Coordinates of C-alpha atoms in Angstrom, one line a residue:
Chain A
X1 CA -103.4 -50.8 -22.8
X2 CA -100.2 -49.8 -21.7
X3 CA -98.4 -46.5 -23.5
X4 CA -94.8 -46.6 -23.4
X5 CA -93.1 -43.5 -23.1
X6 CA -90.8 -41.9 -24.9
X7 CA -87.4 -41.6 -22.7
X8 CA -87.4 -37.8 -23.0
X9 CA -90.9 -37.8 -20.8
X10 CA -89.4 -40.2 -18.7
X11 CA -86.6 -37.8 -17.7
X12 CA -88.9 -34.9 -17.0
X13 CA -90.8 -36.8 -15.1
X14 CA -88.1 -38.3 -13.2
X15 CA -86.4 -34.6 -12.7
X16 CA -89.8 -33.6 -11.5
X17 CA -89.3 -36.2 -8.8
X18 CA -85.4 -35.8 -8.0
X19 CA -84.9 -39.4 -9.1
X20 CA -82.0 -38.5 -11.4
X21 CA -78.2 -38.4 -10.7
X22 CA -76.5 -34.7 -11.3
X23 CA -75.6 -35.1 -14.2
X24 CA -78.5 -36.0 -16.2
X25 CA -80.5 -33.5 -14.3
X26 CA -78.6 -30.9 -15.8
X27 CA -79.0 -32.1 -19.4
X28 CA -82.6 -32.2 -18.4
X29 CA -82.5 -28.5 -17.5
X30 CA -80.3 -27.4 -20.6
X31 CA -83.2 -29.0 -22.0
X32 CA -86.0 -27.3 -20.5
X33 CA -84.7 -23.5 -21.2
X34 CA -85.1 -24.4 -24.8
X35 CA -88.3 -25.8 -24.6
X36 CA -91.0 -24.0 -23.2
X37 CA -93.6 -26.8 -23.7
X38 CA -91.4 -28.8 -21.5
X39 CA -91.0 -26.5 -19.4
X40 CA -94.2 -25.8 -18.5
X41 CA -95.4 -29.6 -18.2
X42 CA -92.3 -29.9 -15.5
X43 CA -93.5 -26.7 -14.1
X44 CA -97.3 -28.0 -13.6
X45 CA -96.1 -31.3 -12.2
X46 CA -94.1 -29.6 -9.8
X47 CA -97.1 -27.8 -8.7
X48 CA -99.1 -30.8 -8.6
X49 CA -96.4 -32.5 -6.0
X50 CA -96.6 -29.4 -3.4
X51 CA -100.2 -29.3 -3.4
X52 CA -100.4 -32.8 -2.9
X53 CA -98.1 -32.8 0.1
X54 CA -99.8 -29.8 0.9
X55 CA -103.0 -31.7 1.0
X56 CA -101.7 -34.9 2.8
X57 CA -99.3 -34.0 4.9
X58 CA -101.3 -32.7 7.4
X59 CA -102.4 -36.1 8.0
X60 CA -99.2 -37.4 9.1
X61 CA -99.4 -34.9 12.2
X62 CA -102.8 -36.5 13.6
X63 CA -102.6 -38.4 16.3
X64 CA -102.0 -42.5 16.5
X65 CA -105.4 -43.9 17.5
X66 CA -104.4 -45.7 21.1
X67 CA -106.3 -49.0 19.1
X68 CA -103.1 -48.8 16.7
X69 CA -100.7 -48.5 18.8
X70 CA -101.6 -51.8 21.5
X71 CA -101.6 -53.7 18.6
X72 CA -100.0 -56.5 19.9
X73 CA -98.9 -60.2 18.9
X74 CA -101.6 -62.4 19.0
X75 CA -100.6 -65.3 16.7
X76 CA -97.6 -65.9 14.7
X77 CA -95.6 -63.2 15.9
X78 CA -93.2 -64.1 18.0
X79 CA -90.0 -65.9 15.7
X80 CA -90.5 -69.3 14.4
X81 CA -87.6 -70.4 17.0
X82 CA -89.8 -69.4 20.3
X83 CA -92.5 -70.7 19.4
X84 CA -90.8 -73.9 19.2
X85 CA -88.7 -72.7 22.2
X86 CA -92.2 -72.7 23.5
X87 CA -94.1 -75.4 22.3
X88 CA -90.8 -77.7 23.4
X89 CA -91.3 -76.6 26.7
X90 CA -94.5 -77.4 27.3
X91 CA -93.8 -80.7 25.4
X92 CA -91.3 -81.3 28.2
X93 CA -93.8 -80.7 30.6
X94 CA -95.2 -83.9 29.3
X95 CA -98.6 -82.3 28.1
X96 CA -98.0 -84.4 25.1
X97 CA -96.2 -87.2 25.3
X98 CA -94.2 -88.8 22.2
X99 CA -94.6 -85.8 20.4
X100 CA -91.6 -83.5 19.9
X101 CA -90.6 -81.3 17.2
X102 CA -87.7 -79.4 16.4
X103 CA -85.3 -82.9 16.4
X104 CA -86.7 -83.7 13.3
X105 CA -88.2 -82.2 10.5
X106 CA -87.8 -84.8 7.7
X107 CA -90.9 -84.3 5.9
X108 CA -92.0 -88.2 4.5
X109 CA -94.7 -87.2 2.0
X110 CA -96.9 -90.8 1.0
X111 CA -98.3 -90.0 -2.3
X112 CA -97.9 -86.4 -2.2
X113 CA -97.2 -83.9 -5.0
X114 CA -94.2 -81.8 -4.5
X115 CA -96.3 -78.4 -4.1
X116 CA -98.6 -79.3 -1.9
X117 CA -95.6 -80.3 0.9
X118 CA -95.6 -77.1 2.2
X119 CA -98.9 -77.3 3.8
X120 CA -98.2 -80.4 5.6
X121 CA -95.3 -78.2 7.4
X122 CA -97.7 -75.6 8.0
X123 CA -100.5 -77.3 9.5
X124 CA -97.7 -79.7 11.5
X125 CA -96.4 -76.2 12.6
X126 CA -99.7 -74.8 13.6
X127 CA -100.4 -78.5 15.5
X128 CA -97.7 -78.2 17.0
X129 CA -97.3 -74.7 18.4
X130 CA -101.4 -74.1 19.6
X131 CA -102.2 -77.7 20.3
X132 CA -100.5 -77.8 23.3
X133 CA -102.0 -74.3 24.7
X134 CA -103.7 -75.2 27.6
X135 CA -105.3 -71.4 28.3
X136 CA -105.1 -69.5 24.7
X137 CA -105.6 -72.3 22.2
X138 CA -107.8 -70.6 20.4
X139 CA -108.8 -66.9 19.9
X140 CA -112.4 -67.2 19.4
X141 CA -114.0 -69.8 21.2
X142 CA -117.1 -72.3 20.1
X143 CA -119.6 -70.7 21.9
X144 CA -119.3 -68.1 20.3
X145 CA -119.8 -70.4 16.8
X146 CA -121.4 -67.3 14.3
X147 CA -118.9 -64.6 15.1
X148 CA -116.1 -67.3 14.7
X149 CA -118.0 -68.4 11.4
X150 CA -118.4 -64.3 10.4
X151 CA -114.7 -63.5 11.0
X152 CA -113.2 -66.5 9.6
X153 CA -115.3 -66.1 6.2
X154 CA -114.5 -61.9 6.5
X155 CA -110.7 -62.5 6.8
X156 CA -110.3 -65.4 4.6
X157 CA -112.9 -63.5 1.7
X158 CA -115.4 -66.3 1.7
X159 CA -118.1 -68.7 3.4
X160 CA -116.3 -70.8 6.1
X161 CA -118.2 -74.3 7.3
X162 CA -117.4 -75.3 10.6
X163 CA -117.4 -79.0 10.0
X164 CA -119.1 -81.2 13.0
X165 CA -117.4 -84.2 14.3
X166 CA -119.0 -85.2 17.3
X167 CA -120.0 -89.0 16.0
X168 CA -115.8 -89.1 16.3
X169 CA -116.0 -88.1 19.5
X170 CA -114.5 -84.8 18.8
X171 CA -115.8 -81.1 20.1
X172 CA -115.5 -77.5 18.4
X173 CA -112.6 -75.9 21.2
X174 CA -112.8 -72.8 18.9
X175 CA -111.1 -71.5 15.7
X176 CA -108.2 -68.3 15.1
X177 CA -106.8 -66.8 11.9
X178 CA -102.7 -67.3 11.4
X179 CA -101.1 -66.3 9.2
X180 CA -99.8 -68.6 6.0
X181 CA -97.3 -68.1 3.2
X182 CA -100.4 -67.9 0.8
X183 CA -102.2 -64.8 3.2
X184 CA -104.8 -65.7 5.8
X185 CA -105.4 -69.0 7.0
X186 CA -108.5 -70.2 9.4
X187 CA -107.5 -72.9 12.2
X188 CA -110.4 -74.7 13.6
X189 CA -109.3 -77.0 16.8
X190 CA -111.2 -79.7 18.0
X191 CA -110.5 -82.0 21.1
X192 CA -111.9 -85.3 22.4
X193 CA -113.1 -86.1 26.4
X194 CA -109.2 -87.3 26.9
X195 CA -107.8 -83.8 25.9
X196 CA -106.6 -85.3 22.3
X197 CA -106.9 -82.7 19.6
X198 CA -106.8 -82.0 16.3
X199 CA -106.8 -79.0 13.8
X200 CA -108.4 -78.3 11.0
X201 CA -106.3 -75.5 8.7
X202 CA -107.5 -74.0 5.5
X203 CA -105.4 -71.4 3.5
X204 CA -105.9 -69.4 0.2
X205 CA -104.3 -72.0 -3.2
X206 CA -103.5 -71.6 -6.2
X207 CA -103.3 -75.6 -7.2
X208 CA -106.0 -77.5 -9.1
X209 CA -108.4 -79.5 -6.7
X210 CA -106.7 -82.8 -5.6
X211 CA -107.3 -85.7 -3.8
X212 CA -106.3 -86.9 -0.4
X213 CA -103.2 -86.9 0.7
X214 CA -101.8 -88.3 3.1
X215 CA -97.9 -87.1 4.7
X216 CA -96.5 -87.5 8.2
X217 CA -94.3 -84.9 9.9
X218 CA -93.0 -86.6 13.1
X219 CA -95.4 -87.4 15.2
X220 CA -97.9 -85.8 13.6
X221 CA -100.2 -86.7 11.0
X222 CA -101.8 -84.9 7.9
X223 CA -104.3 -85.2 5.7
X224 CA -104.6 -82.8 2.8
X225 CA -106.3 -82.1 -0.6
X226 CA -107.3 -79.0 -2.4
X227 CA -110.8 -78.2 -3.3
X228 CA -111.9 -75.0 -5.0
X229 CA -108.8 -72.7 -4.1
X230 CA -108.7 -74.2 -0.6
X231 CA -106.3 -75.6 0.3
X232 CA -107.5 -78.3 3.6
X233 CA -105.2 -80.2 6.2
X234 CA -106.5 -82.2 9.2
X235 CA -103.6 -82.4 11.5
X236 CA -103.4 -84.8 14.7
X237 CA -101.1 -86.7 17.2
X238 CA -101.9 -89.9 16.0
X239 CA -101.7 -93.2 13.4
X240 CA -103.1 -92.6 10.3
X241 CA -105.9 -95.1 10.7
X242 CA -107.1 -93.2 13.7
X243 CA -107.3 -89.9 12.0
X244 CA -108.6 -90.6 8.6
X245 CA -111.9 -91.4 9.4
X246 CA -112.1 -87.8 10.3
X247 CA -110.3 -86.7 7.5
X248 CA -113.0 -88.5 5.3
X249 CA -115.9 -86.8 7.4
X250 CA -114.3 -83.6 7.1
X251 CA -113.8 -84.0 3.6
X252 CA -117.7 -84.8 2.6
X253 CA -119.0 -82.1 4.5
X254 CA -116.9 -79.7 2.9
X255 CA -117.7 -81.2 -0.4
X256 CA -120.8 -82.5 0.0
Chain B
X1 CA -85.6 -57.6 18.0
X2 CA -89.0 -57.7 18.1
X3 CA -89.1 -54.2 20.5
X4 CA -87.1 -52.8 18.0
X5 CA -89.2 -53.9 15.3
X6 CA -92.5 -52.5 17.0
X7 CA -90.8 -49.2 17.6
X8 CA -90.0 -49.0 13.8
X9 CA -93.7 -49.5 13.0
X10 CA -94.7 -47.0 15.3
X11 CA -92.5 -44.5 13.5
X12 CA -94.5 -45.9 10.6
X13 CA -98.2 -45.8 11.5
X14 CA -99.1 -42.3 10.3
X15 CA -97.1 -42.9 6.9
X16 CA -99.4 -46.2 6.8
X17 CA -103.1 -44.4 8.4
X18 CA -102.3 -41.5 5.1
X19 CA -101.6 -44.4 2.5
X20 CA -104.6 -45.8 4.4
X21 CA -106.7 -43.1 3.7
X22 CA -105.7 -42.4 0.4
X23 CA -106.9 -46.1 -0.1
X24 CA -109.9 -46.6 1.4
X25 CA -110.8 -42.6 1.3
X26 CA -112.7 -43.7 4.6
X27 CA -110.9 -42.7 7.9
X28 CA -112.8 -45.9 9.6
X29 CA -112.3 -48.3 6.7
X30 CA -108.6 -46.5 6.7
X31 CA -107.7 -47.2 10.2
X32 CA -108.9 -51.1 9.9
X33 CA -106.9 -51.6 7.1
X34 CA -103.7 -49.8 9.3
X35 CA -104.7 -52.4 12.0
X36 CA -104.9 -55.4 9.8
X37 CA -101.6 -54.5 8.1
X38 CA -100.0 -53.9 11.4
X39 CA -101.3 -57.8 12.6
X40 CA -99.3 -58.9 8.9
X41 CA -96.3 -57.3 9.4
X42 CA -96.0 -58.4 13.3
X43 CA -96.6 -61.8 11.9
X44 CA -94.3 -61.9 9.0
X45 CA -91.5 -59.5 10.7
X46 CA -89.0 -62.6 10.0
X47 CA -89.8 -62.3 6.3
X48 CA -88.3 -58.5 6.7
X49 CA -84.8 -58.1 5.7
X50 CA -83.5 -55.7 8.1
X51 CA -81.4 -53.4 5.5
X52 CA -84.1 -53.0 3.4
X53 CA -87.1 -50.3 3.3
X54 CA -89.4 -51.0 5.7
X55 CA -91.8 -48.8 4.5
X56 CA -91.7 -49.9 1.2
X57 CA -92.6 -53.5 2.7
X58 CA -95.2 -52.3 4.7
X59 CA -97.0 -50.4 2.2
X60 CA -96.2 -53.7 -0.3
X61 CA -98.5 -55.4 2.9
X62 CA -101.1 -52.9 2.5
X63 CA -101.6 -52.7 -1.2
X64 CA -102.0 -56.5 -1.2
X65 CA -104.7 -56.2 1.9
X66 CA -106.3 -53.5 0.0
X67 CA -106.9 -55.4 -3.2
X68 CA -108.0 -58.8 -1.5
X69 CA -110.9 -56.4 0.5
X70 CA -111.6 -55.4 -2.9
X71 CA -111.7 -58.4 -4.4
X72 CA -114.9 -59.0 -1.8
X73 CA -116.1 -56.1 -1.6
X74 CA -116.4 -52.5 -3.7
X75 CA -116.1 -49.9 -0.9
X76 CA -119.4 -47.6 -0.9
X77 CA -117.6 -44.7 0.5
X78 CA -117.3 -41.8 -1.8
X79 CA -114.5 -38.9 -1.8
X80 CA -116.9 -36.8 0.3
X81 CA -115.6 -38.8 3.0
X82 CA -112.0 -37.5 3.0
X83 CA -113.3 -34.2 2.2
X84 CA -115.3 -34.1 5.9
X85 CA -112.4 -35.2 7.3
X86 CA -109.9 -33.0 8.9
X87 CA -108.1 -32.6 6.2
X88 CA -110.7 -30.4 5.2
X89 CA -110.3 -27.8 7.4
X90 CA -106.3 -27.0 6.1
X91 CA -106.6 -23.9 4.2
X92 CA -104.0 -23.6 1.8
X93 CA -102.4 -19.8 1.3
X94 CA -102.0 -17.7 -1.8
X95 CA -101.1 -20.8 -4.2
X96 CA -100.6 -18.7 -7.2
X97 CA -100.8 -20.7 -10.0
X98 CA -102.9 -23.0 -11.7
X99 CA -105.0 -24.6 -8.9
X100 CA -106.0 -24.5 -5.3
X101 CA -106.5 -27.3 -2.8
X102 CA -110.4 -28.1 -3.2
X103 CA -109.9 -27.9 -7.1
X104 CA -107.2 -30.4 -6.5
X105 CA -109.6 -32.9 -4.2
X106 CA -112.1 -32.7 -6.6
X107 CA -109.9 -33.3 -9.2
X108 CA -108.5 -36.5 -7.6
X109 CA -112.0 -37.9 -7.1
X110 CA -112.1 -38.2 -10.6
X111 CA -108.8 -40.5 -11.0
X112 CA -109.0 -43.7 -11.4
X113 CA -107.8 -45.9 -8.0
X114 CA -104.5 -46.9 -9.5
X115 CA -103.5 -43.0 -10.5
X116 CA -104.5 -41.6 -6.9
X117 CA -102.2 -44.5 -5.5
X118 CA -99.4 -44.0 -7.6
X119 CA -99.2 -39.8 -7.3
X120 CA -99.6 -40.9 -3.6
X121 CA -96.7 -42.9 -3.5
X122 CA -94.4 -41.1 -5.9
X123 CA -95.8 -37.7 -5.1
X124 CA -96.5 -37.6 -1.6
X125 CA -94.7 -40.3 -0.1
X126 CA -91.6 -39.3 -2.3
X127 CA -91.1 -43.4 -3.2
X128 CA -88.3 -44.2 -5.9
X129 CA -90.5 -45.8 -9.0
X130 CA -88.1 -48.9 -8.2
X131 CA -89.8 -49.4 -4.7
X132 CA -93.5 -48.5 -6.2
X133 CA -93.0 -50.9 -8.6
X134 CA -92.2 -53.6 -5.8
X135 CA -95.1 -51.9 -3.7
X136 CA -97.6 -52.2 -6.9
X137 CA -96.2 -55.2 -8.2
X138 CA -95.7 -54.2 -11.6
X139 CA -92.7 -53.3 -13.6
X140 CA -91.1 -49.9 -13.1
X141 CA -92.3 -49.3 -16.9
X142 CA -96.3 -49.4 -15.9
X143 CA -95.0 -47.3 -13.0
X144 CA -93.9 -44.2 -15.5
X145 CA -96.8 -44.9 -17.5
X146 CA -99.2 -45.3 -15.0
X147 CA -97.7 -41.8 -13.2
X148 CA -97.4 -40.1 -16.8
X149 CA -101.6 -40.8 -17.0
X150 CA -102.4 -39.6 -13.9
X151 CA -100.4 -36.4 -13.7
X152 CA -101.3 -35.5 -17.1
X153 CA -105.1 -36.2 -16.2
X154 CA -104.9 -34.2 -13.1
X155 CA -103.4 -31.4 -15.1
X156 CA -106.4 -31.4 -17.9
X157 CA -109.1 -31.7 -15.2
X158 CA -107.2 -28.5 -13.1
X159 CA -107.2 -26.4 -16.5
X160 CA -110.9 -27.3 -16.8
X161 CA -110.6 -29.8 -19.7
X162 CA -111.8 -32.9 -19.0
X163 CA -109.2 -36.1 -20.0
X164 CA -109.9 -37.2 -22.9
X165 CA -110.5 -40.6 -22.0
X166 CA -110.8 -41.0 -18.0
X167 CA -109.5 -44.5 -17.1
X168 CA -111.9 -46.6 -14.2
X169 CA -110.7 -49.4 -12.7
X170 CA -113.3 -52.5 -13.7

């Protein structure tokens, strides 16, 4: 459905909106004293921009809402490097030992497809930077389960399912929304009676549904398949055969 | 870096709350959509390449979070709403010419979403097509086209002919 127009109308619209160079704005006004058609469509227009600013430019002199301007960063935003300035540091403190990140990032997918890798470094990344907070790992605690489950499925535009896995041993700590290279993404944490924790991450795909996969990003392990534009990845400090019995449980409630 | 970064989106939240508004044509809806594009930006200011226009990249933010919302939900809001707002209130003087300022808002309420955005962007926010086109994420071809269809629209509905064939978004 898409008219293409002719280069002459381009011009006069283009004049109309000072987007030509000198030049051919002149030949555009030579132009326009011989045509009077022209010139009244390039007239019009002209009319059209000042009452539009005339309409909306007012709104540019309201005052900022004090909400907008406290905005302030709640996730992801300081730089990648402080946040693993930070999450080193509390690494040092020996919160978690034999984990580190940062020395290492060699990425040793198992039987992964090449496009999926990049969600094993996120969910590694988001392991690695809230798993360690001891006050602010998460945003919206589980106590407060339906307005985490409301937010999460408002943000990420559809029904999120909290997945229980207390026969592992594991509690709900709380869930926030970070942001991902595919647009929102929901983090779920969950934490055992020792203080061992995982993370459940889900982001927006655009890869077919796939199987488990399994990857390992230093320390850390991941779990990962794709199911109905979803992309899923269990993330944990710990062997593989520790953390895929959750990664199966996970998986059949999601898809039961 | 990241002071100087919020200070240049401060300078930028009233450009984003009117391309809000234009938007959403609801001054609530609008100024969620500001906060959630704000929370983006802070998130993603690495992925901003400092000699480049940061508007441009903000607005490119808020286009996208516009259309996923839609993609959810279709906004119940009608023009009225911008109309009651206090925009409504700012009397314009003596236009002569073909149209005044209400004509025009009624006029607009008749556009298609895509043509209010793009007279917006070109129009009022004074965009070169190259940047709209990297805002809409479309070629700067669909950009003239698309701007060619809504100015020409506009100017039927102001004479008081109605387009020919009004465009609606599905």
């Amino acid at each position: 459905m898409k008219q293409t127009l002719t280069p002459e109308q381009e011009k006069l619209h283009a004049y109309v909106d000072n987007q030509l160079d000198s030049a051919t704005a002149e030949s555009v006004e030579n132009h326009l004293t011989k045509n009077p058609e022209a010139c009244r469509q390039v007239d019009e227009y002209q009319q059209i921009n000042s009452l539009l600013k005339q309409l909306y430019d007012p709104m540019l002199e309201e005052p900022i809402p004090p909400a907008l301007l406290q905005t302030r960063p709640r996730h992801k935003y300081w730089p990648i490097v402080k946040q693993m300035a930070a999450a080193l540091i509390l690494l040092a403190i020996g919160l978690f030992s034999g984990f580190y990140l940062g020395l290492n990032q060699t990425l040793v997918p198992v039987t992964a497809e090449k496009e999926l890798d990049h969600v094993v470094t996120e969910a590694a990344m988001a392991y690695a930077v809230y798993a360690p907070e001891v006050r602010h790992p998460v945003e919206v605690s589980a106590n407060e389960q339906d307005h985490l489950v409301s937010w999460l499925s408002k943000r990420m535009g559809r029904q999120i399912i909290i997945p229980r896995l207390e026969s592992h041993n594991m509690q709900l700590l709380g869930g926030r929304l970070i942001s991902s290279d595919d647009g929102p993404g929901a983090l779920l944490m969950y934490e055992d009676e020792h203080g061992q924790r995982i993370i459940l991450y889900a982001c927006h795909s655009t890869g077919n549904s796939s199987a488990f996969h399994y990857a390992k990003q230093n320390e850390v392990s991941v779990f990962y398949w794709v199911d109905d534009a979803i992309e899923y990845a269990i993330a944990g400090d710990m062997r593989k055969d520790q953390l895929r019995p959750m990664a199966e449980s996970v998986y059949n409630q999601l898809n039961f | 870096m990241a002071d100087h970064f919020s200070k240049l989106l401060i300078d930028n939240i009233p450009h984003l709350r009117r391309y809000a508004r234009s938007l959403t044509r609801d001054p609530h809806q609008s100024d969620d959509l500001v906060q959630d594009c704000l929370d983006r930006a802070l998130s993603r200011m690495h992925q901003w390449k400092s000699n480049t226009n940061l508007r441009a990249w903000l607005f490119t933010i808020m286009h996208n979070l516009h259309v996923s919302n839609l993609r959810g939900r279709r906004p119940s809001t009608t023009w009225e709403s911008l109309e009651q707002s206090e925009t409504a209130d700012h009397k314009q003087s003596g236009q002569e010419g073909m149209i005044q300022i209400r004509d025009l808002e009624r006029a607009l309420s008749k556009l298609s979403d895509d043509q209010r955005e793009i007279l917006m962007l070109v129009c009022v926010e004074g965009m070169r097509y190259e940047e709209v086109a990297q805002v809409l994420n479309i070629a700067t071809g669909t950009v003239m086209s698309r701007l060619h269809r809504a100015r020409e629209a506009l100017r039927q509905i102001l004479r008081g002919e109605e387009p020919a064939k009004l465009r609606r978004i599905k």
